Coordinates of C-alpha atoms and ligand atoms in Angstrom, one line a residue:
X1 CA 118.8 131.7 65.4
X2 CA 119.1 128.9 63.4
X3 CA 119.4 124.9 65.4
X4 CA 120.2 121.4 64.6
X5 CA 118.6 119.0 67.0
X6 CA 121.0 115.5 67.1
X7 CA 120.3 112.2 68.3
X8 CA 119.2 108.6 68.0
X9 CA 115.4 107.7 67.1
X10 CA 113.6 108.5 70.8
X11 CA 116.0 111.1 72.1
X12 CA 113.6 113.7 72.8
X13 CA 114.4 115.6 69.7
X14 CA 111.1 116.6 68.5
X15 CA 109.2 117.1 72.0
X16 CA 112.1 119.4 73.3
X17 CA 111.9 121.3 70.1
X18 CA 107.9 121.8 70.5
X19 CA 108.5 123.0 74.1
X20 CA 111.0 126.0 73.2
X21 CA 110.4 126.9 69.8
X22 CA 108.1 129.7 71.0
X23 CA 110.3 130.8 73.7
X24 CA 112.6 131.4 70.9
X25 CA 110.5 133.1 68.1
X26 CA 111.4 129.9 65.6
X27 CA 109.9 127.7 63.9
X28 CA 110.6 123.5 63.9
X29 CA 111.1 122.0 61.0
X30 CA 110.7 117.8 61.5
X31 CA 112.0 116.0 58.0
X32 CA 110.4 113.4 59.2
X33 CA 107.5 114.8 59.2
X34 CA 107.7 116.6 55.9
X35 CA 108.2 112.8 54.7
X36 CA 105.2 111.5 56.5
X37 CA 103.0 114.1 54.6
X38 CA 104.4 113.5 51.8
X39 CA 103.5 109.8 51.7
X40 CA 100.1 110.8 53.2
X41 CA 99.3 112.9 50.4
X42 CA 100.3 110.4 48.3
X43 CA 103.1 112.7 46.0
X44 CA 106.1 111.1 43.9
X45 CA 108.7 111.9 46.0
X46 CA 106.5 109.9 49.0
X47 CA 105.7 107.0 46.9
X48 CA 109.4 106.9 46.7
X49 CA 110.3 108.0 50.4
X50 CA 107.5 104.9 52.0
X51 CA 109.4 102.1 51.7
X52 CA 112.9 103.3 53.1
X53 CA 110.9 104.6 55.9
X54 CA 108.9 101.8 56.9
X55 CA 112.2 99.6 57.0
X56 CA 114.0 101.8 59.2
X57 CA 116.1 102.9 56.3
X58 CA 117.2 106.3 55.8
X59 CA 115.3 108.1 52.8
X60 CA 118.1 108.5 49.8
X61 CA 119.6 112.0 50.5
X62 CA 118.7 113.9 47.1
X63 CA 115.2 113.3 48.1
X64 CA 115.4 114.9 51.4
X65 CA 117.9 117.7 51.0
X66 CA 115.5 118.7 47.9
X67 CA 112.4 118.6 50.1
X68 CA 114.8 120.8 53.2
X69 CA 115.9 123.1 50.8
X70 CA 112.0 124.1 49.6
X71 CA 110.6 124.2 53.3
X72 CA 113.6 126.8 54.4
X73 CA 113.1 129.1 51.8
X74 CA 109.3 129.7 53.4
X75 CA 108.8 132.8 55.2
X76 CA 108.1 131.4 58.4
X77 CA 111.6 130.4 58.9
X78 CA 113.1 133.7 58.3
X79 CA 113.5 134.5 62.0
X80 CA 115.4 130.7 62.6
X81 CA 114.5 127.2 62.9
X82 CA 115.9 124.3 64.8
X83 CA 116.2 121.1 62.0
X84 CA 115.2 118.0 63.8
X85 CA 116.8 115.3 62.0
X86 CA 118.3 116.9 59.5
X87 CA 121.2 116.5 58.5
X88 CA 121.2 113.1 59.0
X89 CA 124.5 112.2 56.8
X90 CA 127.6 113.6 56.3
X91 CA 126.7 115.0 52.4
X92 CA 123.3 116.2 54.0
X93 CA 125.5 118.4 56.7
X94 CA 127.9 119.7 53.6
X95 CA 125.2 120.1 51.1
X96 CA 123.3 122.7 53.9
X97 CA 126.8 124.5 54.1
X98 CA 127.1 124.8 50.3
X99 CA 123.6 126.2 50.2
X100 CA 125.2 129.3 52.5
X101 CA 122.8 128.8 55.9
X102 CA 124.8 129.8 58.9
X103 CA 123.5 127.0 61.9
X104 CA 124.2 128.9 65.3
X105 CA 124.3 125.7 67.4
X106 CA 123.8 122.0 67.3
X107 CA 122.7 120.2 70.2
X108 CA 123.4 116.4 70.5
X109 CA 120.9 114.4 72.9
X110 CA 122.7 111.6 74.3
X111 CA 120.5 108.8 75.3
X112 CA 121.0 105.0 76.0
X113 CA 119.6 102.2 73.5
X114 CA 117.0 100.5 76.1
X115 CA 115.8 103.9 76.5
X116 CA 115.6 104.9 72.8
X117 CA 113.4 101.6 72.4
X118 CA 110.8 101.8 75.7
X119 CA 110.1 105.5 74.5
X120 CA 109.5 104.6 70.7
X121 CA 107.4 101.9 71.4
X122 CA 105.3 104.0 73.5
X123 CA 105.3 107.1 71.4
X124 CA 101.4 108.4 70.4
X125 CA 101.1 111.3 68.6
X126 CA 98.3 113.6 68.4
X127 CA 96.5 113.2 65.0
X128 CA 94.7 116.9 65.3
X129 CA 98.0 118.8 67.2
X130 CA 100.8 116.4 66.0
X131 CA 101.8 116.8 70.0
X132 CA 103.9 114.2 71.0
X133 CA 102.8 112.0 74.1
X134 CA 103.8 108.9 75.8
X135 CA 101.5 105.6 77.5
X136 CA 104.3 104.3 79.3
X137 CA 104.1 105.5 83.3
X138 CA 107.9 106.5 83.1
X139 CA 107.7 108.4 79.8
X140 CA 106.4 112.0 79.5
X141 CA 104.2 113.8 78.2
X142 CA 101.0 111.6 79.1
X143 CA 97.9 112.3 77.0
X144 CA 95.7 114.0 79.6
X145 CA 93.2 111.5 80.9
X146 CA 90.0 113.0 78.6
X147 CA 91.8 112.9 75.2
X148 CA 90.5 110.9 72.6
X149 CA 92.2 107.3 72.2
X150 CA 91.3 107.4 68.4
X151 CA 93.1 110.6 68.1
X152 CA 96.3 109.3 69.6
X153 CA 98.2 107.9 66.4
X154 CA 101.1 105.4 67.0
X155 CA 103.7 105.4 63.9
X156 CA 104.2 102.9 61.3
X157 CA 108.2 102.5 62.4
X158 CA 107.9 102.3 65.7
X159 CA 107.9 98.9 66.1
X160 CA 110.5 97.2 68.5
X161 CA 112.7 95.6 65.3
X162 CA 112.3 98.8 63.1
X163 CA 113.3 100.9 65.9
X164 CA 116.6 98.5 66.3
X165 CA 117.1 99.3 62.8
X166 CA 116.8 102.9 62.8
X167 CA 119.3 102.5 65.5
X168 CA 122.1 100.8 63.7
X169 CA 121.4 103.3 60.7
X170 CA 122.1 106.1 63.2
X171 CA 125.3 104.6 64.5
X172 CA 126.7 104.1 60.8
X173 CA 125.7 107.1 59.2
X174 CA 124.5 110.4 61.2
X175 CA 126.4 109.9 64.5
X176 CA 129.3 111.0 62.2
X177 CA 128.1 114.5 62.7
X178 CA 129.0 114.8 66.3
X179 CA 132.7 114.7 64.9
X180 CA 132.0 117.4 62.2
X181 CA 130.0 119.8 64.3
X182 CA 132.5 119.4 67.4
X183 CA 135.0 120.2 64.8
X184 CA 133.5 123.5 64.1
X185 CA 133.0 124.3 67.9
X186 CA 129.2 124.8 67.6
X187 CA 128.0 121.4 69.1
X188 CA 126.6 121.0 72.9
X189 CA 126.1 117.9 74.5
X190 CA 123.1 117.3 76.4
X191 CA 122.1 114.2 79.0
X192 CA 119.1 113.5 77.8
X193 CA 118.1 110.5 79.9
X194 CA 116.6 112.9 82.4
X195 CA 113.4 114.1 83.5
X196 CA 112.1 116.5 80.4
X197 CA 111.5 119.5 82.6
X198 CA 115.2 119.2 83.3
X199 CA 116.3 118.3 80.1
X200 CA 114.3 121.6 78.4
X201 CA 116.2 123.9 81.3
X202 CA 119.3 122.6 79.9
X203 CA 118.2 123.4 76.6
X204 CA 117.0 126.6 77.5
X205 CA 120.4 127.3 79.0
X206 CA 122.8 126.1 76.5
X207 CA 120.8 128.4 73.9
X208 CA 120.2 131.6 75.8
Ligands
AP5_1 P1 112.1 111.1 62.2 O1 110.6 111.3 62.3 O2 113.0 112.2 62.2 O3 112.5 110.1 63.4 P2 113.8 110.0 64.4 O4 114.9 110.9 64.2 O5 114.1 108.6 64.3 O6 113.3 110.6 65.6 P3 112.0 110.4 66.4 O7 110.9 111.3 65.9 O8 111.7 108.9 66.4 O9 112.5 110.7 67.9 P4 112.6 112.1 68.7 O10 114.1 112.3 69.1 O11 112.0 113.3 68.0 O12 111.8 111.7 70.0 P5 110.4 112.2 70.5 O13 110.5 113.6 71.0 O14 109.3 111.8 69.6 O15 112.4 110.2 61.0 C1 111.6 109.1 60.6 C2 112.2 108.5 59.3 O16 112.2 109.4 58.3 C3 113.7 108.0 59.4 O17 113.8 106.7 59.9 C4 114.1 108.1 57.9 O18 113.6 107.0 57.2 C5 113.3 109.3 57.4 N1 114.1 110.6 57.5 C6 113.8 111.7 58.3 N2 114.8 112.6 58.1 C7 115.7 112.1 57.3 C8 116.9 112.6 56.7 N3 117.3 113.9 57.0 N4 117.6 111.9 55.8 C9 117.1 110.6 55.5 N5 116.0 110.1 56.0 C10 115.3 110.8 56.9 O19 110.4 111.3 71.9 C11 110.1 109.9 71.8 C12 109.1 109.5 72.9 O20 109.7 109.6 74.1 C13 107.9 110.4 72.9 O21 106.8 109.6 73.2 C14 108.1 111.3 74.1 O22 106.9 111.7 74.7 C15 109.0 110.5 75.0 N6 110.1 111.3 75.7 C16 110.9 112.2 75.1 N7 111.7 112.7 76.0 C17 111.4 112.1 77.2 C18 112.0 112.1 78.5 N8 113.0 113.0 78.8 N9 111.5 111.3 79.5 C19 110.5 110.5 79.2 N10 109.9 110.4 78.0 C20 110.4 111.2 77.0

């Protein structure tokens, strides 16, 4: 089964996707991530990738769609993947159709902007796991109370006004893809200004 996850910055993509991917037998494939290790370990294509990121700017698509295209053809993802954030553009979404991979579904998390900006700023992610956690009382997960603080990394871009701007960029330029999965009948919409548990059951049902 192969899955795009959809959404603004904060929508739960990337914690729904680590709660079902083994249900599911697939693998989860963040290009955001791919793009943070690549500036970590210091390569061209993240020297290039850095500054886009750190301004809330989305990374030029030849970059990505070069860097997608390598991490698909691995062997782990031969049984499916869900793609969180990716596509993010319109030539992202018709360059993965050229390349001949059939996507199953795409599921669009709809949250509001206040929300997408108290979760950001309270995102911490787990340096050793990469598990995704939140401080905030009415975000979830919560680090249980014994973990490390100095493994609990907060992002470069999640600062309140680069979060704003990763939220115009996802207005202008990916939210377009609702339109052009609708189109093909493969998109489901899911409320995901909910409790988690309730939001992953929703998940759960809409790809069973
Ligand atoms: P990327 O890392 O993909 O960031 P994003 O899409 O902006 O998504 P996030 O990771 O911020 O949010 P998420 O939806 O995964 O939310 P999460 O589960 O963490 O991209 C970063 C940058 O890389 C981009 O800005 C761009 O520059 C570049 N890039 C990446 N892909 C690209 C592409 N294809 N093309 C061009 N450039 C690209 O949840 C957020 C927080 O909320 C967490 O703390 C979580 O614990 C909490 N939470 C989640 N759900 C709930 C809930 N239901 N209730 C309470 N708390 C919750």
């Amino acid at each position: 089964m192969n899955l795009i996850f959809l959404g603004p910055p904060g929508a739960g993509k990337g914690t729904i996707a680590q709660h079902i991917v083994d249900d599911l037998g697939i693998v989860q494939i963040s290009t955001g991530d791919l793009l943070r290790g690549a500036v970590k370990a210091g390569t061209e294509l993240g020297k290039k990738a850095k500054s886009y990121m750190d301004s809330g700017a989305l990374v030029p698509d030849e970059l990505v769609i070069g860097l997608l295209k390598e991490r698909i053809a691995q062997k782990d993802c031969k049984k499916g993947f869900i793609l969180d954030g990716f596509p993010r553009t319109i030539p992202q979404a018709e360059e993965l159709d050229a390349s001949g991979v059939k996507i199953d579904k795409v599921v669009n998390f709809n949250v509001p902007d206040d929300v997408v900006i108290r979760r950001i700023t309270g995102r911490r992610t787990s340096k050793a796991t990469g598990k995704i956690y939140n401080v905030y009382p009415e975000c979830a997960p919560h680090p249980p109370k014994e973990h490390p603080k100095e493994d609990l990394q907060q992002r470069d871009d999640d600062k309140e006004e680069v979060v704003k701007k990763r939220l115009v960029h996802y207005k202008e330029m990916t939210a377009p893809l609702i339109g052009y999965y609708s189109k093909k009948g493969i998109l489901v919409n899911i409320d995901a200004n909910r409790a988690l548990e309730e939001i992953i059951a929703s998940a759960k049902k809409a790809l069973a």
